[in-house]
GROMACS .gro file of C-alpha atoms in nm:
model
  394
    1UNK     CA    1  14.620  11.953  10.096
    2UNK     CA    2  14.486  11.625   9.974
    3UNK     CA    3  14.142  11.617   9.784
    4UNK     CA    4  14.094  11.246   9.715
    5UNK     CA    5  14.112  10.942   9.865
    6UNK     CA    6  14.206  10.634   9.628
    7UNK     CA    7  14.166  10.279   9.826
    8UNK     CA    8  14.296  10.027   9.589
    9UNK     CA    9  14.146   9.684   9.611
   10UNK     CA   10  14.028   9.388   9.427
   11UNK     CA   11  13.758   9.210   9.597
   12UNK     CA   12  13.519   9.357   9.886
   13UNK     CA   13  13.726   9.197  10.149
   14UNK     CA   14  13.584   9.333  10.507
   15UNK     CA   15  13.867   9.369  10.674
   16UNK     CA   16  14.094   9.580  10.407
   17UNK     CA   17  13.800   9.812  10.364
   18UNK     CA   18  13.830   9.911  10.682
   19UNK     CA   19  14.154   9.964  10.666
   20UNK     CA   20  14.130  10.176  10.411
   21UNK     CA   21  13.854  10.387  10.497
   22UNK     CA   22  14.001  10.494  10.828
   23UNK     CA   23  14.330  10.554  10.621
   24UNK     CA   24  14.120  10.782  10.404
   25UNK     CA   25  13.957  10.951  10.687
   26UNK     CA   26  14.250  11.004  10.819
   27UNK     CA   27  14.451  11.106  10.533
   28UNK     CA   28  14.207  11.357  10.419
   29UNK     CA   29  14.094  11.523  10.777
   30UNK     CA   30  13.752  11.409  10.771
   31UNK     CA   31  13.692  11.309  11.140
   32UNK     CA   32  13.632  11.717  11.140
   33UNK     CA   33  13.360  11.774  10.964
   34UNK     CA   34  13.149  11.567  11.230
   35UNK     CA   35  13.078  11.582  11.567
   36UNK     CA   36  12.945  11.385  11.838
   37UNK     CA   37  12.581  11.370  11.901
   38UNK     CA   38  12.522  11.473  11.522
   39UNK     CA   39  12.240  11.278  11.305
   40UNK     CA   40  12.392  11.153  10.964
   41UNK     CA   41  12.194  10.965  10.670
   42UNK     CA   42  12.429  10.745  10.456
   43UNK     CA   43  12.230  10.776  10.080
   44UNK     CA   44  12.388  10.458   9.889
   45UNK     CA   45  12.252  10.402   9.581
   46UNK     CA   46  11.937  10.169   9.575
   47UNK     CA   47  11.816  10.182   9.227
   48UNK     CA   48  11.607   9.812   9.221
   49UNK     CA   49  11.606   9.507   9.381
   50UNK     CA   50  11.850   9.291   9.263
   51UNK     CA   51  12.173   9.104   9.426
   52UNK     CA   52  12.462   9.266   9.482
   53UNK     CA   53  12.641   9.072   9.248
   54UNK     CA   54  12.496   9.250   8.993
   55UNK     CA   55  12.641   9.599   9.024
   56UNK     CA   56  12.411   9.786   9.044
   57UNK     CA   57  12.385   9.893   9.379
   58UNK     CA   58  12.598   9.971   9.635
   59UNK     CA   59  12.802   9.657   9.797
   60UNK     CA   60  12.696   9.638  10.170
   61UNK     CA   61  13.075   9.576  10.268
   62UNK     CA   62  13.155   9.927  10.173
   63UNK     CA   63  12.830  10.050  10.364
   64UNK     CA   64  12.966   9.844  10.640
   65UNK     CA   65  13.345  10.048  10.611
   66UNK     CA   66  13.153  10.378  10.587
   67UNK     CA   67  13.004  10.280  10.898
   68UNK     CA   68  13.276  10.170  11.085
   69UNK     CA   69  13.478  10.533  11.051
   70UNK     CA   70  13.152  10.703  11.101
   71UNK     CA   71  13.110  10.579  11.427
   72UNK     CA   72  13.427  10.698  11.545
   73UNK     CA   73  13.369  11.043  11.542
   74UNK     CA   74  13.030  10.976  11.788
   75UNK     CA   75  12.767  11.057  11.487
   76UNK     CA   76  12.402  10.916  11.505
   77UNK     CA   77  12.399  10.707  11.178
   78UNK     CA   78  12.062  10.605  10.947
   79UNK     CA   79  12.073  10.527  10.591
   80UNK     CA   80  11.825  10.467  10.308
   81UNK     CA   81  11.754  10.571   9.888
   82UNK     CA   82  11.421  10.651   9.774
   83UNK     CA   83  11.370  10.369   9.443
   84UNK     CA   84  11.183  10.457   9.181
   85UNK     CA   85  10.899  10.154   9.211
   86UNK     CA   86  10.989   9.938   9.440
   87UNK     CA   87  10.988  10.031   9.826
   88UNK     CA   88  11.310  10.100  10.013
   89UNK     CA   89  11.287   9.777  10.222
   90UNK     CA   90  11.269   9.569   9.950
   91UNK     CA   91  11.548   9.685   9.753
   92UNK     CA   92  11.770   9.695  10.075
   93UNK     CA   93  11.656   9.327  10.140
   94UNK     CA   94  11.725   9.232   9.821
   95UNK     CA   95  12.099   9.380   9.786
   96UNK     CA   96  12.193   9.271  10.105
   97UNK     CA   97  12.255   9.647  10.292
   98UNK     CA   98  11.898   9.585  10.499
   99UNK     CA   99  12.054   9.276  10.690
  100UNK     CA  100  12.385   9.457  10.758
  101UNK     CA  101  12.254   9.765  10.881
  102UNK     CA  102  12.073   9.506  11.106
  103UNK     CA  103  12.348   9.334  11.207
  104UNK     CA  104  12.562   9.690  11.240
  105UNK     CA  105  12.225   9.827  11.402
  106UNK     CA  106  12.170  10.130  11.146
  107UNK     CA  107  11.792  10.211  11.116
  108UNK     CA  108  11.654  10.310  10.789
  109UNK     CA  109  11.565  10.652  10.752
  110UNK     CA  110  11.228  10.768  10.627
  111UNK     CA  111  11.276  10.786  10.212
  112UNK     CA  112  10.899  10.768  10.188
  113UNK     CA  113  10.740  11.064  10.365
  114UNK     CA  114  10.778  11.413  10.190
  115UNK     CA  115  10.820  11.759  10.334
  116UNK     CA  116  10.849  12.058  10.098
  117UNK     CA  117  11.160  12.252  10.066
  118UNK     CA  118  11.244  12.599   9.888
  119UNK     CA  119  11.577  12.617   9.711
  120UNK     CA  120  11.650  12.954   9.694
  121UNK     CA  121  12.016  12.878   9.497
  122UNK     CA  122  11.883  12.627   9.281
  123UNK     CA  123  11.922  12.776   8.895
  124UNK     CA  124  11.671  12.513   8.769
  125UNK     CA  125  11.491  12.389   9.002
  126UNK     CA  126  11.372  12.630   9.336
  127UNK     CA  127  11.131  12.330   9.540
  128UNK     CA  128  11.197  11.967   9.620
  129UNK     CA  129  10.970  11.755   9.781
  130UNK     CA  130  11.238  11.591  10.008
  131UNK     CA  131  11.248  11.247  10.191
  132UNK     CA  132  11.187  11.355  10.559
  133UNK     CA  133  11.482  11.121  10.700
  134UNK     CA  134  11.700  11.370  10.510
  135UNK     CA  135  11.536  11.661  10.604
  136UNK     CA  136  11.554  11.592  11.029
  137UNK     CA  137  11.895  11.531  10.959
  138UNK     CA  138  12.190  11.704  11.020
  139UNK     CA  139  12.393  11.604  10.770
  140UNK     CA  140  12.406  11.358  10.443
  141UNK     CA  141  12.673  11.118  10.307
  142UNK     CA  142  12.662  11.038   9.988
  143UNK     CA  143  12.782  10.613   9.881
  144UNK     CA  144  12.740  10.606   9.506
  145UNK     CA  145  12.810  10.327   9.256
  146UNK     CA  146  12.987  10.358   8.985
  147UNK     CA  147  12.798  10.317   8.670
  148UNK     CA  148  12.695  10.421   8.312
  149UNK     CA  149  12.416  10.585   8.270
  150UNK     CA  150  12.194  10.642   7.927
  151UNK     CA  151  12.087  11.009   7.981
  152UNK     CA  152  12.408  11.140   8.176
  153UNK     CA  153  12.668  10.982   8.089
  154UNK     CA  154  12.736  10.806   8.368
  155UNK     CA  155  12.591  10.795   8.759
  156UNK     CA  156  12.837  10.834   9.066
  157UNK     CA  157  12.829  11.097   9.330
  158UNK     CA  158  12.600  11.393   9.185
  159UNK     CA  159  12.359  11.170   9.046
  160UNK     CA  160  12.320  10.984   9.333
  161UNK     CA  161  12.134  11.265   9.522
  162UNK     CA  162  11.854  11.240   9.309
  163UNK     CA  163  11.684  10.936   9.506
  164UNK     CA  164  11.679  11.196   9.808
  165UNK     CA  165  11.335  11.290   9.650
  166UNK     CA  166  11.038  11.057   9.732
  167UNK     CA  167  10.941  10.729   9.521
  168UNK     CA  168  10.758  10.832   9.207
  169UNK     CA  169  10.768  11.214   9.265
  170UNK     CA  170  11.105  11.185   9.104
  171UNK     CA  171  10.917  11.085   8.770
  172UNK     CA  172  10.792  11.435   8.731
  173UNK     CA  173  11.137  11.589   8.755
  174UNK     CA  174  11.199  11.418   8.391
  175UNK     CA  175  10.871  11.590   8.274
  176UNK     CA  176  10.945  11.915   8.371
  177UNK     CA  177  11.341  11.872   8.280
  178UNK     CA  178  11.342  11.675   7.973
  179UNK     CA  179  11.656  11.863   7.850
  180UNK     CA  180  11.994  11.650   7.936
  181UNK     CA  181  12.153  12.010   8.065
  182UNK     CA  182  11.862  12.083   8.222
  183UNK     CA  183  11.810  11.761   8.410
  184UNK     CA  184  12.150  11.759   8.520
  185UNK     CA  185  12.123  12.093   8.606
  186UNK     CA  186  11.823  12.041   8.816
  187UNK     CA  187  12.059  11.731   9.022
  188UNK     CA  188  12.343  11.949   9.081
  189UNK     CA  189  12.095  12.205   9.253
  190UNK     CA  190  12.026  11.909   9.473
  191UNK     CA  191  12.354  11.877   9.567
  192UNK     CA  192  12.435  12.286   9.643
  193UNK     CA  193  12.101  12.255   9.867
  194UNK     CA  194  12.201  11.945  10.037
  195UNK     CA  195  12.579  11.984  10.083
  196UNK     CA  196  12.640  11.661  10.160
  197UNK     CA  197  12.963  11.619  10.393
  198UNK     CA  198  13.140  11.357  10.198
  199UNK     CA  199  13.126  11.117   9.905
  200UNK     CA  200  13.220  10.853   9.854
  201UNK     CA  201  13.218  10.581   9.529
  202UNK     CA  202  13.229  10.216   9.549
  203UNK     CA  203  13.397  10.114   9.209
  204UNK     CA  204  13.554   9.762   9.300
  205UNK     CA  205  13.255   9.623   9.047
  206UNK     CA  206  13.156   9.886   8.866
  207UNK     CA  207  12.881   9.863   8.548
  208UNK     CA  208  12.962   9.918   8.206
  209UNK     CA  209  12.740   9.905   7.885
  210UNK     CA  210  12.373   9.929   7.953
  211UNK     CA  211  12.340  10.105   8.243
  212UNK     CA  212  12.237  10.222   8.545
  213UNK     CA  213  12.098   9.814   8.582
  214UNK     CA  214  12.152   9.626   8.280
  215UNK     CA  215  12.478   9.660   8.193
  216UNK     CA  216  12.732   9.438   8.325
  217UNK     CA  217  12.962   9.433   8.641
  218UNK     CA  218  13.333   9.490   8.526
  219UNK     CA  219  13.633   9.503   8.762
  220UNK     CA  220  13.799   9.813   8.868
  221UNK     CA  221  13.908   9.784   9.191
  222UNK     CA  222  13.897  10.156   9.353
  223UNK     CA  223  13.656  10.307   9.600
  224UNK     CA  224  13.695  10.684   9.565
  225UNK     CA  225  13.660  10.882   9.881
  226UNK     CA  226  13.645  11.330   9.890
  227UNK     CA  227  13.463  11.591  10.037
  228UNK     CA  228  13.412  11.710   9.652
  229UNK     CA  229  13.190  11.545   9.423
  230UNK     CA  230  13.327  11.725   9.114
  231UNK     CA  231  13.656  11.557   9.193
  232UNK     CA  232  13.516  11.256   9.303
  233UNK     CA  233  13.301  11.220   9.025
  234UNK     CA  234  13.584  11.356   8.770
  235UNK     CA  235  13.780  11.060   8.924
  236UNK     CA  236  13.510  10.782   8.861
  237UNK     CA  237  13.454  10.950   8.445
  238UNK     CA  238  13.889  10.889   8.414
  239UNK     CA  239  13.885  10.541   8.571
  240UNK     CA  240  13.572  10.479   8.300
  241UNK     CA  241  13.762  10.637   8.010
  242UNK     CA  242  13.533  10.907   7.978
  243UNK     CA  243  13.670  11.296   7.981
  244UNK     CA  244  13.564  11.432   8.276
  245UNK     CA  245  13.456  11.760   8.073
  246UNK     CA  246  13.182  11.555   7.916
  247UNK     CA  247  12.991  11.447   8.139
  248UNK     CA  248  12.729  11.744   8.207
  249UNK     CA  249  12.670  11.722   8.586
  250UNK     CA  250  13.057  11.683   8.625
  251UNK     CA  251  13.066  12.021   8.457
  252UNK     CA  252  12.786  12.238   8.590
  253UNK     CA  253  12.862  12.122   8.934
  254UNK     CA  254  13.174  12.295   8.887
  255UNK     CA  255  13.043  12.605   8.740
  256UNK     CA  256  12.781  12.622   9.089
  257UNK     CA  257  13.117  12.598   9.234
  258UNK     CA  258  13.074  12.223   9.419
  259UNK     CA  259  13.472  12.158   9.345
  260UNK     CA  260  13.732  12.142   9.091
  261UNK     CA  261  13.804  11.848   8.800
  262UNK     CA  262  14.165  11.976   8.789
  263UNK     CA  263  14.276  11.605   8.860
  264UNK     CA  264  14.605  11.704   8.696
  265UNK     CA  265  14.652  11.957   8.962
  266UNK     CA  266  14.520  11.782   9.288
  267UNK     CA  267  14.670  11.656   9.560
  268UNK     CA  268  14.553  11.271   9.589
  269UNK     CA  269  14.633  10.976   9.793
  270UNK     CA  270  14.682  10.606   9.674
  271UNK     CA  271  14.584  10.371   9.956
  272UNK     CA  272  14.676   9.964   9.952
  273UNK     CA  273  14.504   9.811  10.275
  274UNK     CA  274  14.555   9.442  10.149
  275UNK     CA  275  14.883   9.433  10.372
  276UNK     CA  276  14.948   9.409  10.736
  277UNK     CA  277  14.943   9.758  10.741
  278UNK     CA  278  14.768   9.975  10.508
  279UNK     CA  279  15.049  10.127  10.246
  280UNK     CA  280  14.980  10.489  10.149
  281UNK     CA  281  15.138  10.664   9.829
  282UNK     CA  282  15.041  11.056   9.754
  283UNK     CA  283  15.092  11.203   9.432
  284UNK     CA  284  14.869  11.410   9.167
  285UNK     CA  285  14.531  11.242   9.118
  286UNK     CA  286  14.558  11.238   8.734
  287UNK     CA  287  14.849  11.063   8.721
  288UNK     CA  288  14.764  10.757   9.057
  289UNK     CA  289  14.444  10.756   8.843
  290UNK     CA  290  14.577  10.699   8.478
  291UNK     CA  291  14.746  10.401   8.666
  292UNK     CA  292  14.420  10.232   8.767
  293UNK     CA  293  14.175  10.314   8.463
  294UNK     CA  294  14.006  10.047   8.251
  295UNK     CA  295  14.118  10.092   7.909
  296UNK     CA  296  13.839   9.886   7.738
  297UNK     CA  297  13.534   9.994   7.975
  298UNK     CA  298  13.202  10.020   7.741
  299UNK     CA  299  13.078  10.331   7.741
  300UNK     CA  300  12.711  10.470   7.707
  301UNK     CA  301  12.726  10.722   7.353
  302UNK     CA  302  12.668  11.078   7.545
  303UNK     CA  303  12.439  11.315   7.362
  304UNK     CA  304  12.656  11.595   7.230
  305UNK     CA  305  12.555  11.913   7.397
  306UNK     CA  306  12.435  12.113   7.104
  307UNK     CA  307  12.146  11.888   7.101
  308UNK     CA  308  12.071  11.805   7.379
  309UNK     CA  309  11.811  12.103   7.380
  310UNK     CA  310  11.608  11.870   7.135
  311UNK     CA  311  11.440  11.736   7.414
  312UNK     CA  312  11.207  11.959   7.477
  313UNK     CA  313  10.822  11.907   7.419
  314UNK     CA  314  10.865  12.193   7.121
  315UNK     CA  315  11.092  11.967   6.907
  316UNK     CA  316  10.897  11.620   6.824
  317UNK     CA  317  11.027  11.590   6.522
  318UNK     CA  318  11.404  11.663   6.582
  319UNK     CA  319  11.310  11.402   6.875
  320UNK     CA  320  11.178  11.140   6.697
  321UNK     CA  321  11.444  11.146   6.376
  322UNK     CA  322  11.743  11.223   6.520
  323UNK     CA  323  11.806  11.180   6.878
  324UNK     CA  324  11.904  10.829   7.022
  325UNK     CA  325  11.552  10.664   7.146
  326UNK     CA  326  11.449  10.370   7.388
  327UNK     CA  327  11.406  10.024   7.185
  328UNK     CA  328  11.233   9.708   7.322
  329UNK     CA  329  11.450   9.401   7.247
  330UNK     CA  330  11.107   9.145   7.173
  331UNK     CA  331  11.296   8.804   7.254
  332UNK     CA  332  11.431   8.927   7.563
  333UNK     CA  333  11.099   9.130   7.695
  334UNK     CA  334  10.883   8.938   7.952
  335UNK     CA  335  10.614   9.183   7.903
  336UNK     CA  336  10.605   9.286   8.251
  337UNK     CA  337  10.477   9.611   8.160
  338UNK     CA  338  10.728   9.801   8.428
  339UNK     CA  339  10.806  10.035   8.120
  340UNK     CA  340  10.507  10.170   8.117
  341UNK     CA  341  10.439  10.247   8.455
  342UNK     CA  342  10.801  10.394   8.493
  343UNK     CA  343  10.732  10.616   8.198
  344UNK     CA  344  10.631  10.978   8.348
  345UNK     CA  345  10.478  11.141   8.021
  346UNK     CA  346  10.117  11.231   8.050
  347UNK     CA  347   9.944  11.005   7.856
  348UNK     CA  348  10.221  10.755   7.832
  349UNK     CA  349  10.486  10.757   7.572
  350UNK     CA  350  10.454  10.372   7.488
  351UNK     CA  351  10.145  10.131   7.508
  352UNK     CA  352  10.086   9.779   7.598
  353UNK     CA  353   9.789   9.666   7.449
  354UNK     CA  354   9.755   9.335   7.672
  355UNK     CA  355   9.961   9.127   7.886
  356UNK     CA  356  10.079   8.931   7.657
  357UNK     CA  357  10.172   9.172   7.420
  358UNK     CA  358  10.552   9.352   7.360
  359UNK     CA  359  10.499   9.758   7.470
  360UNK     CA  360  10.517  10.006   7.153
  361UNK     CA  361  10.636  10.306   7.161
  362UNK     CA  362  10.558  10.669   7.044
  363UNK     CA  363  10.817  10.831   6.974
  364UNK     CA  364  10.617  11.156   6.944
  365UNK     CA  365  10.574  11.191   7.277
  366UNK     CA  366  10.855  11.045   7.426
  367UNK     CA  367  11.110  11.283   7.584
  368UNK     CA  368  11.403  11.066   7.605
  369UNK     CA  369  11.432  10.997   7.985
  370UNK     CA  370  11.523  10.619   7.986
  371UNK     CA  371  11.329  10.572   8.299
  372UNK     CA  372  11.172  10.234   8.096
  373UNK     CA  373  11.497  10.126   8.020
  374UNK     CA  374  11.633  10.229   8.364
  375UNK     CA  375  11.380  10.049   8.531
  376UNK     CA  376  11.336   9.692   8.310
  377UNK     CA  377  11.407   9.388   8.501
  378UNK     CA  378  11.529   9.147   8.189
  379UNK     CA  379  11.739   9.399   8.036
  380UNK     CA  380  11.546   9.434   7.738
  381UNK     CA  381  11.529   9.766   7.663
  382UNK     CA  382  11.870   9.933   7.509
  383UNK     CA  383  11.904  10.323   7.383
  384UNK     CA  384  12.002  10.381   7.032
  385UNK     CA  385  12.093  10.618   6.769
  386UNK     CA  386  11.838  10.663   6.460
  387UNK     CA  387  11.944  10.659   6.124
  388UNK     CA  388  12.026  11.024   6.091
  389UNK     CA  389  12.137  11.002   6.459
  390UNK     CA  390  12.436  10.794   6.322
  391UNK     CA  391  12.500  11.054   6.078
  392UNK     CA  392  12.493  11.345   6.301
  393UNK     CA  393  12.730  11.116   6.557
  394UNK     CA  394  12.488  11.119   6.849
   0.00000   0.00000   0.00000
């Protein structure tokens, strides 16, 4: 039985996407796992206002294929992300999925109101405060981009799940996870509450370097489409050059037994909709996959797993010395002072001392999130390795 979906194309051409989504739906069985009458949200990532162009979130056109073969099995479809800062409408606006879920009349869900779950499976974390638009629903589909990420690795179909939890509530979560295994821990516990019914990647543009905003958009030309985000996700860390084992959410979301990263093993299918009819190859996923990855994609330095434990509030020192820290690029900082409203620590772990002045960090307190350098606008804040860092290779 296939697991994946592989739709290979070049540009976000309309009219091939569809093509291709229905082939995947079709391919993999998925018209099943909906029926008629239901209420589905469609979570695509919405990370910050910015043009789609950019990369960073995901391109309306694949919203608008999602849609399409969504609406052929009779579901009720919403959609909408919880930002970190900015409000949902205004990051929709901005990347283009607000005016075609207008013109496809989808109505955003509520990302914005709370209600208070218990996760009884969760291993880390055991209550979410969770967007009510997912909560009334019946079901969730996940629409990641494909990007890397400073703290895990890289962001796709696990990660994505995180924005289910309400604006700047999701601050806190870094606070009381600052371990990388923890934190991704915490997101795959998401995901086993959830159970979202499908994911799905858009990785036509995907974003190398200094991601999840300010890297840059590099060509890859695949949307990835499964019922499992390990393989999904295992998929999107191969076509990045990454091994899938490395990437920590990748692996404990197959230990809580979300799916399998055996791409070598898996049944896959390689879809081409650019002709007059969509061409369809199957094969094992590692080896359609190999075909298709970017040999030169920059990659985000992962912390190595042995310390990743440093970031807890009991190691400042170990912090501050050795593992890879936030840095403020001066000439490209437009003092904005975003960084220090993203930053979650009690306290604050850097300082601006007036508008016009360049934020300083302390490194003391700072627990190695990234949310400042998630969240800058100019791109001027990049994560790297101390001195003894280097030494240690981390």
């Amino acid at each position: 039985m296939k697991t994946l979906a592989i739709i290979k194309l070049d540009k976000y051409d309309a009219d091939a996407l569809k093509a291709g989504m229905q082939t995947a739906f079709s391919e993999l069985g998925l018209e099943q796992d909906f029926q008629a009458g239901e209420t589905i949200v469609i979570k695509p990532n919405m990370l910050s206002a910015t043009d789609q162009d950019k990369a960073v979130t995901s391109h309306p056109v694949v919203f608008e294929s999602l849609v399409a073969s969504l609406r052929q099995t009779g579901v009720k479809i919403s959609f909408g992300d919880s930002p970190a800062i900015e409000s949902p409408e205004k990051v929709a606006r901005a990347s283009g999925l607000l005016e075609m879920a207008e013109q496809l009349v989808v109505p955003m869900a509520d990302f914005t109101e709370a209600v208070s779950v218990d996760m009884p499976e969760g291993k880390m974390m055991r209550k979410m405060d969770l967007a009510r638009g997912v909560y009334e629903a019946d079901g969730l589909v996940s629409l990641a981009k494909l990007k890397t990420h400073a703290l895990a690795g890289m962001t796709a179909s696990i990660k994505n799940q995180f924005g289910v939890i309400p604006g700047q509530r999701k601050a806190a979560c870094h606070v009381q996870y600052p371990a990388v295994e923890d934190f991704c821990q915490m997101l795959v516990d998401i995901n086993v509450y959830l159970k979202p019914r499908l994911y799905i990647i858009d990785a036509i543009v995907a974003m190398e370097g200094n991601g999840p905003r300010n890297g840059h958009p590099r060509d890859v030309g695949v949307v990835l489409v499964s019922r499992d985000p390990v393989a999904c996700d295992a998929a999107g860390s191969v076509l990045m050059g990454f091994d899938p084992a490395s990437i920590p959410t990748t692996r404990l979301a197959e230990q809580a037994g979300l799916g399998s990263s055996d791409l070598a093993g898996m049944q896959a299918v390689l879809i081409d909709p650019t002709g007059d009819e969509p061409t369809i190859r199957a094969g094992l996923a590692r080896q359609l996959l190999d075909e298709l990855a970017v040999p030169d994609f920059v990659k985000g330095r992962l912390t190595r797993g042995i310390f990743s434990g440093m970031l807890s509030v009991g190691a400042p020192v170990l912090k501050r010395h050795v593992l890879r820290r936030p840095v403020i690029l001066p000439d490209k900082c437009v003092r904005c002072g975003r960084c220090v409203d993203a930053c979650p620590v009690p306290g604050k772990a850097l300082i601006q001392s007036d508008s016009k002045a360049v934020p300083v960090y302390d490194y003391f307190k700072c627990i190695r999130c990234y949310c400042c350098q998630e969240i800058c606008p100019a791109g001027a804040i990049d994560v790297k390795s101390t001195l003894l860092g280097r030494l240690f290779n981390i």
